[in-house]
Amino acid sequence: MSTVIPQSELTKRALDWIGEKRCGVSPLRPVAPLIEEAAVRFNLGPLDVEFLERFYSQQAKDECGS
């Protein structure tokens, strides 16, 4: 029997996974390929992918001081 995981939980897991991958190798590593891989790995929908793109876009702006 499989367990149904709420979509919001999958998005949280994707955020954690991307964070681990970025910090593990290089925080300057491009995030777009990681978002694509997370979308497949965590079965994310287009809206979830768009959220991740906006999240990391905003984070980059905050880091740069814009």
Coordinates of N, CA and C in Angstrom, one line a residue:
M1 N 0.8 -1.2 0.0 CA 0.0 0.0 0.0 C 0.9 1.2 0.0
S2 N 0.6 2.2 -0.9 CA 1.4 3.4 -0.9 C 0.7 4.5 -0.1
T3 N 1.6 5.4 0.3 CA 1.1 6.5 1.2 C 1.0 7.8 0.3
V4 N -0.1 8.5 0.4 CA -0.3 9.7 -0.3 C 0.3 10.9 0.5
I5 N 1.2 11.6 -0.2 CA 1.9 12.7 0.5 C 1.3 14.0 -0.1
P6 N 0.9 14.9 0.8 CA 0.4 16.2 0.3 C 1.4 16.9 -0.6
Q7 N 0.9 17.6 -1.6 CA 1.8 18.3 -2.6 C 2.7 19.3 -1.9
S8 N 2.2 20.0 -0.8 CA 3.0 21.0 -0.1 C 4.2 20.3 0.5
E9 N 4.0 19.1 1.0 CA 5.1 18.4 1.6 C 6.2 18.0 0.6
L10 N 5.7 17.7 -0.6 CA 6.7 17.4 -1.7 C 7.5 18.6 -2.0
T11 N 6.8 19.8 -2.0 CA 7.5 21.0 -2.3 C 8.6 21.4 -1.2
K12 N 8.2 21.1 0.0 CA 9.1 21.3 1.1 C 10.3 20.4 1.0
R13 N 10.1 19.2 0.7 CA 11.2 18.2 0.5 C 12.1 18.6 -0.6
A14 N 11.5 19.2 -1.7 CA 12.3 19.7 -2.8 C 13.1 20.8 -2.4
L15 N 12.6 21.8 -1.6 CA 13.4 22.9 -1.1 C 14.6 22.4 -0.3
D16 N 14.3 21.5 0.6 CA 15.4 20.9 1.4 C 16.4 20.2 0.6
W17 N 16.0 19.5 -0.4 CA 16.9 18.7 -1.3 C 17.8 19.7 -2.1
I18 N 17.2 20.7 -2.6 CA 17.9 21.7 -3.4 C 18.9 22.4 -2.5
G19 N 18.5 22.8 -1.3 CA 19.4 23.4 -0.4 C 20.6 22.6 0.0
E20 N 20.4 21.3 0.2 CA 21.5 20.4 0.5 C 22.5 20.3 -0.7
K21 N 21.9 20.2 -1.9 CA 22.8 20.1 -3.1 C 23.6 21.3 -3.3
R22 N 23.0 22.5 -3.1 CA 23.7 23.7 -3.3 C 24.8 23.9 -2.3
C23 N 24.5 23.6 -1.0 CA 25.5 23.8 0.0 C 26.6 22.7 0.0
G24 N 26.2 21.6 -0.4 CA 27.1 20.4 -0.5 C 28.2 20.6 -1.5
V25 N 27.9 21.2 -2.6 CA 28.9 21.4 -3.7 C 29.4 22.8 -3.8
S26 N 28.5 23.7 -4.1 CA 28.9 25.1 -4.2 C 27.6 25.9 -4.1
P27 N 27.5 26.9 -3.3 CA 26.3 27.8 -3.2 C 26.1 28.6 -4.5
L28 N 27.2 28.7 -5.3 CA 27.1 29.4 -6.5 C 26.7 28.6 -7.7
R29 N 26.5 27.3 -7.5 CA 26.1 26.4 -8.5 C 24.7 26.8 -9.1
P30 N 24.5 26.8 -10.4 CA 23.3 27.3 -11.0 C 22.1 26.4 -10.4
V31 N 21.0 27.1 -10.1 CA 19.9 26.4 -9.4 C 18.9 25.8 -10.4
A32 N 18.9 26.3 -11.7 CA 17.9 25.8 -12.7 C 18.0 24.3 -12.9
P33 N 19.2 23.8 -13.1 CA 19.2 22.3 -13.3 C 18.8 21.5 -12.0
L34 N 19.0 22.1 -10.8 CA 18.6 21.5 -9.6 C 17.1 21.5 -9.5
I35 N 16.5 22.6 -9.9 CA 15.0 22.7 -9.9 C 14.4 21.7 -10.8
E36 N 15.0 21.5 -12.0 CA 14.5 20.6 -13.0 C 14.6 19.1 -12.4
E37 N 15.7 18.8 -11.8 CA 15.9 17.5 -11.2 C 14.9 17.3 -10.1
A38 N 14.7 18.3 -9.2 CA 13.8 18.2 -8.1 C 12.4 18.0 -8.6
A39 N 12.0 18.6 -9.7 CA 10.7 18.5 -10.3 C 10.4 17.0 -10.6
V40 N 11.4 16.3 -11.2 CA 11.2 14.9 -11.6 C 11.3 14.1 -10.3
R41 N 12.3 14.3 -9.5 CA 12.5 13.5 -8.3 C 11.3 13.5 -7.3
F42 N 10.7 14.7 -7.2 CA 9.6 14.8 -6.2 C 8.2 15.0 -6.9
N43 N 8.1 14.7 -8.2 CA 6.9 14.7 -9.0 C 6.1 16.0 -8.8
L44 N 6.8 17.1 -9.0 CA 6.2 18.4 -8.8 C 5.5 18.9 -10.1
G45 N 4.4 19.6 -9.9 CA 3.7 20.2 -11.0 C 4.2 21.5 -11.4
P46 N 3.7 22.0 -12.5 CA 4.2 23.3 -13.1 C 4.1 24.5 -12.1
L47 N 3.1 24.5 -11.3 CA 3.0 25.6 -10.3 C 4.0 25.5 -9.2
D48 N 4.4 24.3 -8.8 CA 5.4 24.1 -7.8 C 6.8 24.5 -8.4
V49 N 7.0 24.1 -9.6 CA 8.3 24.5 -10.3 C 8.4 26.0 -10.4
E50 N 7.3 26.6 -10.7 CA 7.3 28.1 -10.8 C 7.5 28.7 -9.5
F51 N 7.0 28.2 -8.4 CA 7.2 28.7 -7.0 C 8.7 28.6 -6.7
L52 N 9.3 27.4 -7.0 CA 10.8 27.2 -6.7 C 11.6 28.2 -7.5
E53 N 11.2 28.5 -8.8 CA 12.0 29.4 -9.6 C 11.9 30.8 -9.0
R54 N 10.7 31.2 -8.6 CA 10.5 32.6 -8.0 C 11.2 32.6 -6.6
F55 N 11.2 31.6 -5.8 CA 11.8 31.5 -4.5 C 13.3 31.8 -4.7
Y56 N 13.9 31.0 -5.6 CA 15.4 31.1 -5.7 C 15.8 32.4 -6.5
S57 N 14.9 32.9 -7.3 CA 15.2 34.2 -8.0 C 15.2 35.3 -6.9
Q58 N 14.2 35.3 -6.0 CA 14.1 36.3 -5.0 C 15.3 36.2 -4.0
Q59 N 15.7 34.9 -3.7 CA 16.8 34.7 -2.8 C 18.1 35.3 -3.4
A60 N 18.3 35.1 -4.7 CA 19.5 35.6 -5.4 C 19.5 37.1 -5.3
K61 N 18.3 37.8 -5.5 CA 18.2 39.2 -5.4 C 18.6 39.7 -4.0
D62 N 18.1 39.0 -3.0 CA 18.4 39.3 -1.6 C 19.8 39.2 -1.3
E63 N 20.5 38.2 -1.8 CA 21.9 37.9 -1.6 C 22.8 39.0 -2.3
C64 N 22.3 39.5 -3.4 CA 23.0 40.5 -4.1 C 22.7 42.0 -3.6
G65 N 21.7 42.1 -2.8 CA 21.4 43.4 -2.2 C 20.5 44.2 -3.1
S66 N 19.9 43.6 -4.1 CA 19.0 44.4 -5.0 C 17.6 44.5 -4.4

